[in-house]
mmCIF file of C-alpha atoms in Angstrom:
data_model
loop_
_atom_site.group_PDB
_atom_site.id
_atom_site.type_symbol
_atom_site.label_atom_id
_atom_site.label_comp_id
_atom_site.label_asym_id
_atom_site.label_seq_id
_atom_site.Cartn_x
_atom_site.Cartn_y
_atom_site.Cartn_z
ATOM 1 C CA PRO A 1 18.300 -11.599 -8.225
ATOM 2 C CA PRO A 2 18.850 -10.164 -11.703
ATOM 3 C CA MET A 3 18.460 -6.283 -11.049
ATOM 4 C CA VAL A 4 17.758 -2.886 -13.227
ATOM 5 C CA GLN A 5 17.722 0.517 -12.825
ATOM 6 C CA ALA A 6 14.678 1.576 -14.837
ATOM 7 C CA ASP A 7 13.394 5.015 -15.500
ATOM 8 C CA GLY A 8 10.963 6.009 -12.515
ATOM 9 C CA THR A 9 9.825 9.563 -14.160
ATOM 10 C CA ARG A 10 6.465 8.729 -14.700
ATOM 11 C CA PHE A 11 6.207 7.241 -10.851
ATOM 12 C CA GLY A 12 7.677 10.118 -9.621
ATOM 13 C CA LEU A 13 11.082 8.774 -8.834
ATOM 14 C CA PRO A 14 13.672 11.413 -10.460
ATOM 15 C CA LYS A 15 16.555 8.671 -9.499
ATOM 16 C CA GLY A 16 15.090 5.738 -10.952
ATOM 17 C CA LEU A 17 13.471 2.259 -10.159
ATOM 18 C CA VAL A 18 15.369 -1.012 -8.668
ATOM 19 C CA ARG A 19 13.177 -3.969 -10.355
ATOM 20 C CA PRO A 20 13.683 -7.234 -12.333
ATOM 21 C CA PRO A 21 13.695 -6.662 -15.914
ATOM 22 C CA SER A 22 10.607 -8.518 -16.167
ATOM 23 C CA SER A 23 7.733 -10.438 -14.051
ATOM 24 C CA ASP A 24 9.048 -13.564 -16.486
ATOM 25 C CA ALA A 25 12.731 -13.317 -15.795
ATOM 26 C CA LEU A 26 11.986 -12.889 -11.771
ATOM 27 C CA TRP A 27 10.018 -16.454 -12.118
ATOM 28 C CA GLU A 28 12.767 -18.000 -14.325
ATOM 29 C CA TRP A 29 15.504 -17.065 -11.433
ATOM 30 C CA TYR A 30 12.899 -18.165 -9.325
ATOM 31 C CA SER A 31 13.075 -21.616 -10.741
ATOM 32 C CA SER A 32 16.529 -22.151 -11.064
ATOM 33 C CA THR A 33 17.444 -21.217 -7.853
ATOM 34 C CA GLY A 34 15.036 -23.449 -6.174
ATOM 35 C CA ARG A 35 13.324 -20.993 -4.553
ATOM 36 C CA ALA A 36 9.960 -21.764 -6.510
ATOM 37 C CA ALA A 37 9.261 -24.394 -4.238
ATOM 38 C CA ARG A 38 7.925 -21.419 -1.862
ATOM 39 C CA ASP A 39 5.476 -20.594 -4.212
ATOM 40 C CA PRO A 40 6.455 -16.899 -4.596
ATOM 41 C CA ASP A 41 4.261 -14.529 -6.576
ATOM 42 C CA PRO A 42 6.611 -12.855 -9.236
ATOM 43 C CA SER A 43 3.926 -9.783 -9.842
ATOM 44 C CA TRP A 44 5.894 -7.934 -7.954
ATOM 45 C CA ALA A 45 8.308 -7.208 -10.566
ATOM 46 C CA ASP A 46 5.752 -4.669 -12.682
ATOM 47 C CA VAL A 47 4.420 -1.580 -11.495
ATOM 48 C CA TRP A 48 0.716 -1.915 -11.746
ATOM 49 C CA ASP A 49 -1.804 0.865 -12.761
ATOM 50 C CA SER A 50 -3.186 1.415 -9.584
ATOM 51 C CA ALA A 51 0.000 1.792 -7.799
ATOM 52 C CA ALA A 52 0.753 4.190 -10.630
ATOM 53 C CA CYS A 53 -2.251 6.043 -10.082
ATOM 54 C CA LEU A 54 -2.158 6.240 -6.136
ATOM 55 C CA ALA A 55 1.435 7.158 -6.373
ATOM 56 C CA GLN A 56 0.595 10.069 -8.238
ATOM 57 C CA HIS A 57 -2.133 10.963 -6.521
ATOM 58 C CA VAL A 58 0.420 10.765 -3.018
ATOM 59 C CA ARG A 59 2.504 13.252 -4.578
ATOM 60 C CA ALA A 60 -0.415 15.628 -6.071
ATOM 61 C CA THR A 61 -2.134 15.311 -2.332
ATOM 62 C CA PRO A 62 0.738 15.607 -0.063
ATOM 63 C CA ALA A 63 -1.278 16.462 3.014
ATOM 64 C CA ASP A 64 -2.208 13.267 3.319
ATOM 65 C CA VAL A 65 0.771 11.996 4.297
ATOM 66 C CA GLN A 66 3.082 14.911 5.132
ATOM 67 C CA ASP A 67 4.743 14.718 8.832
ATOM 68 C CA LYS A 68 2.777 11.230 9.006
ATOM 69 C CA ARG A 69 4.187 7.470 9.593
ATOM 70 C CA VAL A 70 3.095 5.970 7.016
ATOM 71 C CA VAL A 71 2.939 2.101 5.893
ATOM 72 C CA GLU A 72 2.600 0.793 2.595
ATOM 73 C CA LEU A 73 0.818 -2.865 2.798
ATOM 74 C CA GLY A 74 1.999 -5.291 -0.159
ATOM 75 C CA SER A 75 4.332 -2.560 -1.188
ATOM 76 C CA GLY A 76 6.066 -4.796 -3.697
ATOM 77 C CA LEU A 77 8.205 -2.348 -5.716
ATOM 78 C CA GLY A 78 7.190 0.338 -3.013
ATOM 79 C CA VAL A 79 6.532 3.015 -5.593
ATOM 80 C CA CYS A 80 3.429 4.516 -3.083
ATOM 81 C CA GLY A 81 5.352 4.285 -0.050
ATOM 82 C CA ILE A 82 8.639 6.647 -1.528
ATOM 83 C CA ALA A 83 6.209 9.027 -3.219
ATOM 84 C CA ALA A 84 4.817 9.358 0.305
ATOM 85 C CA ALA A 85 8.685 9.887 1.511
ATOM 86 C CA LEU A 86 9.161 12.394 -1.472
ATOM 87 C CA SER A 87 6.033 14.180 -0.381
ATOM 88 C CA GLY A 88 7.058 14.997 3.152
ATOM 89 C CA ALA A 89 5.971 11.825 4.933
ATOM 90 C CA LYS A 90 7.687 11.438 9.055
ATOM 91 C CA SER A 91 8.330 8.077 7.798
ATOM 92 C CA VAL A 92 7.768 5.192 5.682
ATOM 93 C CA GLU A 93 7.502 1.411 6.336
ATOM 94 C CA PHE A 94 7.156 -1.565 3.638
ATOM 95 C CA VAL A 95 5.355 -4.485 4.342
ATOM 96 C CA ASP A 96 5.509 -7.538 1.932
ATOM 97 C CA ARG A 97 5.914 -11.187 1.910
ATOM 98 C CA GLU A 98 8.151 -11.165 -0.967
ATOM 99 C CA PRO A 99 11.810 -10.465 0.263
ATOM 100 C CA GLU A 100 13.036 -9.590 -3.023
ATOM 101 C CA ALA A 101 10.553 -6.983 -3.434
ATOM 102 C CA LEU A 102 11.414 -5.402 -0.387
ATOM 103 C CA HIS A 103 14.903 -5.255 -1.295
ATOM 104 C CA CYS A 104 14.365 -3.455 -4.575
ATOM 105 C CA ALA A 105 11.766 -0.816 -2.706
ATOM 106 C CA MET A 106 14.684 0.027 -0.423
ATOM 107 C CA ALA A 107 17.569 0.076 -2.958
ATOM 108 C CA THR A 108 14.902 2.658 -4.950
ATOM 109 C CA ALA A 109 14.144 4.807 -1.716
ATOM 110 C CA GLN A 110 18.248 4.964 -0.931
ATOM 111 C CA LEU A 111 18.613 5.733 -4.398
ATOM 112 C CA ASN A 112 15.932 8.856 -4.524
ATOM 113 C CA GLY A 113 17.196 9.791 -1.147
ATOM 114 C CA CYS A 114 14.614 9.156 0.767
ATOM 115 C CA ALA A 115 15.177 8.900 5.069
ATOM 116 C CA ASP A 116 13.691 7.107 7.761
ATOM 117 C CA VAL A 117 12.669 4.201 5.636
ATOM 118 C CA THR A 118 12.028 0.616 6.640
ATOM 119 C CA ALA A 119 11.165 -2.513 5.292
ATOM 120 C CA ARG A 120 9.169 -5.697 7.320
ATOM 121 C CA LEU A 121 8.730 -9.206 5.768
ATOM 122 C CA ALA A 122 5.329 -9.954 6.853
ATOM 123 C CA THR A 123 1.203 -10.099 5.648
ATOM 124 C CA PHE A 124 -1.670 -8.086 6.554
ATOM 125 C CA GLY A 125 -2.638 -11.283 8.684
ATOM 126 C CA ASP A 126 0.133 -10.807 10.669
ATOM 127 C CA GLU A 127 -0.166 -7.555 12.106
ATOM 128 C CA ASP A 128 -1.130 -7.151 15.629
ATOM 129 C CA GLY A 129 -1.417 -4.686 18.638
ATOM 130 C CA GLU A 130 -4.461 -2.960 20.107
ATOM 131 C CA SER A 131 -3.469 0.941 18.871
ATOM 132 C CA PRO A 132 -2.056 2.314 15.622
ATOM 133 C CA THR A 133 1.234 2.590 15.068
ATOM 134 C CA PHE A 134 1.075 4.646 11.858
ATOM 135 C CA ASP A 135 -1.030 7.299 10.595
ATOM 136 C CA VAL A 136 -1.971 6.085 7.083
ATOM 137 C CA VAL A 137 -1.863 3.076 5.396
ATOM 138 C CA LEU A 138 -1.430 2.949 1.704
ATOM 139 C CA ALA A 139 -1.822 -0.315 -0.472
ATOM 140 C CA SER A 140 -2.794 -1.064 -4.310
ATOM 141 C CA ASP A 141 -3.897 -3.969 -5.657
ATOM 142 C CA VAL A 142 -4.856 -5.904 -2.604
ATOM 143 C CA LEU A 143 -8.494 -6.772 -2.932
ATOM 144 C CA TYR A 144 -8.178 -10.196 -4.343
ATOM 145 C CA ASP A 145 -10.179 -12.811 -2.378
ATOM 146 C CA ALA A 146 -13.446 -11.792 -0.549
ATOM 147 C CA ARG A 147 -12.455 -14.243 2.211
ATOM 148 C CA ASP A 148 -9.611 -12.268 2.955
ATOM 149 C CA MET A 149 -11.291 -8.876 3.404
ATOM 150 C CA GLU A 150 -12.206 -9.198 7.041
ATOM 151 C CA ALA A 151 -8.550 -9.500 8.099
ATOM 152 C CA LEU A 152 -7.233 -6.781 5.574
ATOM 153 C CA ALA A 153 -9.904 -4.623 6.946
ATOM 154 C CA GLU A 154 -8.959 -5.382 10.744
ATOM 155 C CA ALA A 155 -5.144 -5.339 9.957
ATOM 156 C CA CYS A 156 -5.721 -1.593 8.370
ATOM 157 C CA LYS A 157 -7.586 -0.495 11.329
ATOM 158 C CA ARG A 158 -4.963 -1.951 13.868
ATOM 159 C CA LEU A 159 -2.267 -0.076 11.962
ATOM 160 C CA ALA A 160 -3.690 3.346 11.070
ATOM 161 C CA PRO A 161 -6.543 5.422 11.897
ATOM 162 C CA ARG A 162 -6.725 6.238 7.536
ATOM 163 C CA ALA A 163 -6.000 3.916 4.843
ATOM 164 C CA LEU A 164 -5.793 4.540 1.115
ATOM 165 C CA ILE A 165 -6.535 1.648 -1.089
ATOM 166 C CA ALA A 166 -6.043 2.040 -4.850
ATOM 167 C CA ASP A 167 -8.266 -0.548 -6.725
ATOM 168 C CA PRO A 168 -9.171 -1.072 -10.591
ATOM 169 C CA ARG A 169 -12.451 0.574 -11.227
ATOM 170 C CA ALA A 170 -13.669 -3.008 -12.846
ATOM 171 C CA GLY A 171 -12.261 -4.579 -9.844
ATOM 172 C CA ARG A 172 -9.726 -7.668 -9.318
ATOM 173 C CA ALA A 173 -11.915 -10.289 -8.253
ATOM 174 C CA GLU A 174 -15.669 -10.713 -8.083
ATOM 175 C CA GLY A 175 -16.724 -9.176 -4.675
ATOM 176 C CA ALA A 176 -13.627 -8.357 -3.022
ATOM 177 C CA ARG A 177 -14.161 -4.825 -2.925
ATOM 178 C CA ASP A 178 -17.552 -5.101 -1.758
ATOM 179 C CA ALA A 179 -16.494 -7.257 1.085
ATOM 180 C CA PHE A 180 -13.624 -4.944 2.175
ATOM 181 C CA VAL A 181 -16.040 -1.979 2.211
ATOM 182 C CA ALA A 182 -18.690 -4.032 4.389
ATOM 183 C CA ALA A 183 -15.856 -5.482 6.629
ATOM 184 C CA ALA A 184 -14.460 -1.735 7.274
ATOM 185 C CA LYS A 185 -18.101 -0.262 7.803
ATOM 186 C CA ALA A 186 -18.610 -3.322 10.405
ATOM 187 C CA SER A 187 -15.372 -2.499 12.106
ATOM 188 C CA GLY A 188 -16.693 1.405 12.484
ATOM 189 C CA GLY A 189 -14.791 2.962 9.264
ATOM 190 C CA ARG A 190 -16.175 5.834 7.237
ATOM 191 C CA VAL A 191 -15.526 4.757 3.701
ATOM 192 C CA ILE A 192 -15.498 7.380 0.658
ATOM 193 C CA GLU A 193 -15.219 6.189 -2.856
ATOM 194 C CA ARG A 194 -13.517 8.511 -5.540
ATOM 195 C CA ASP A 195 -11.734 7.595 -8.987
ATOM 196 C CA LEU A 196 -8.219 8.547 -9.203
ATOM 197 C CA ALA A 197 -6.827 10.472 -12.209
ATOM 198 C CA PRO A 198 -4.978 8.407 -14.797
ATOM 199 C CA ALA A 199 -1.102 8.278 -14.684
ATOM 200 C CA PRO A 200 1.253 8.278 -17.648
ATOM 201 C CA GLU A 201 1.125 5.045 -19.248
ATOM 202 C CA ALA A 202 -1.295 3.719 -16.942
ATOM 203 C CA PRO A 203 -4.535 3.705 -18.857
ATOM 204 C CA GLU A 204 -6.810 1.244 -16.246
ATOM 205 C CA PRO A 205 -9.540 3.051 -14.854
ATOM 206 C CA THR A 206 -8.362 3.141 -10.990
ATOM 207 C CA MET A 207 -10.488 4.358 -8.064
ATOM 208 C CA MET A 208 -9.565 4.880 -4.498
ATOM 209 C CA LEU A 209 -11.230 4.012 -1.035
ATOM 210 C CA ASP A 210 -10.276 6.664 1.626
ATOM 211 C CA VAL A 211 -11.075 4.560 4.896
ATOM 212 C CA ARG A 212 -11.264 6.808 8.459
ATOM 213 C CA TRP A 213 -11.503 4.963 11.345
ATOM 214 C CA ARG A 214 -12.716 6.784 14.620
ATOM 215 C CA GLN A 215 -10.273 6.658 17.489
ATOM 216 C CA PRO A 216 -10.428 6.493 21.295
ATOM 217 C CA SER A 217 -8.991 10.151 21.587
ATOM 218 C CA ASP A 218 -12.093 11.261 19.235
ATOM 219 C CA GLN A 219 -14.814 9.076 21.469
ATOM 220 C CA TYR A 220 -13.078 10.913 24.377
ATOM 221 C CA ALA A 221 -13.272 14.427 22.640
ATOM 222 C CA ASP A 222 -16.931 13.792 21.852
ATOM 223 C CA SER A 223 -17.513 12.798 25.230
ATOM 224 C CA LEU A 224 -16.131 15.858 26.923
ATOM 225 C CA GLY A 225 -17.984 17.770 24.400
ATOM 226 C CA ALA A 226 -21.310 16.526 25.484
ATOM 227 C CA MET A 227 -20.505 17.055 28.754
ATOM 228 C CA ILE A 228 -19.596 20.719 28.795
ATOM 229 C CA ASP A 229 -22.948 21.576 26.101
ATOM 230 C CA GLY A 230 -24.866 19.647 28.827
#
């Protein structure tokens, strides 16, 4: 698709951001090349305010990702994952259903000198496995359909013991955030809600769900402690 190297400084990307000129231009390309038949989502061509705010939060609190394996679900242009890479993450993986979005994310990562960054074409429903393979999940603007929230919570739990999910304070879809929080708690997660500071040129009020799941090692430690105390 048509690409431009845009200014990325407001997202903490000193060397720039690779992206389509606009979502409209991207959709025109999808249509003119026959790719519209696969029902693509051109919204990834824009950096949504929640992604900008989460990226800023990651850069401001590097301890959340430093020396950790990070995966960004529904990564789009990948600004949150790249913020993690620039903040000292051990590795970063972008996951998105749009191959062109992953191409842009990887190009931006390379442009900004990020190492140990990979991409995978998938949706959160494709995630499987019994034990976490990452340390932190990052996601923004993914709480769209209440019917999908149980699957999203389970995917996050399988991927990592912690998830940081940014969402507009007003919500994108009625009931979706509540459904995700309920599903996360039902799966053993502890959920903390907090407001995120506004990012430059990102005025939409944004909040973050900080979800942590207990791991088998935690339960073993608790059991061992109880045995010692007893």
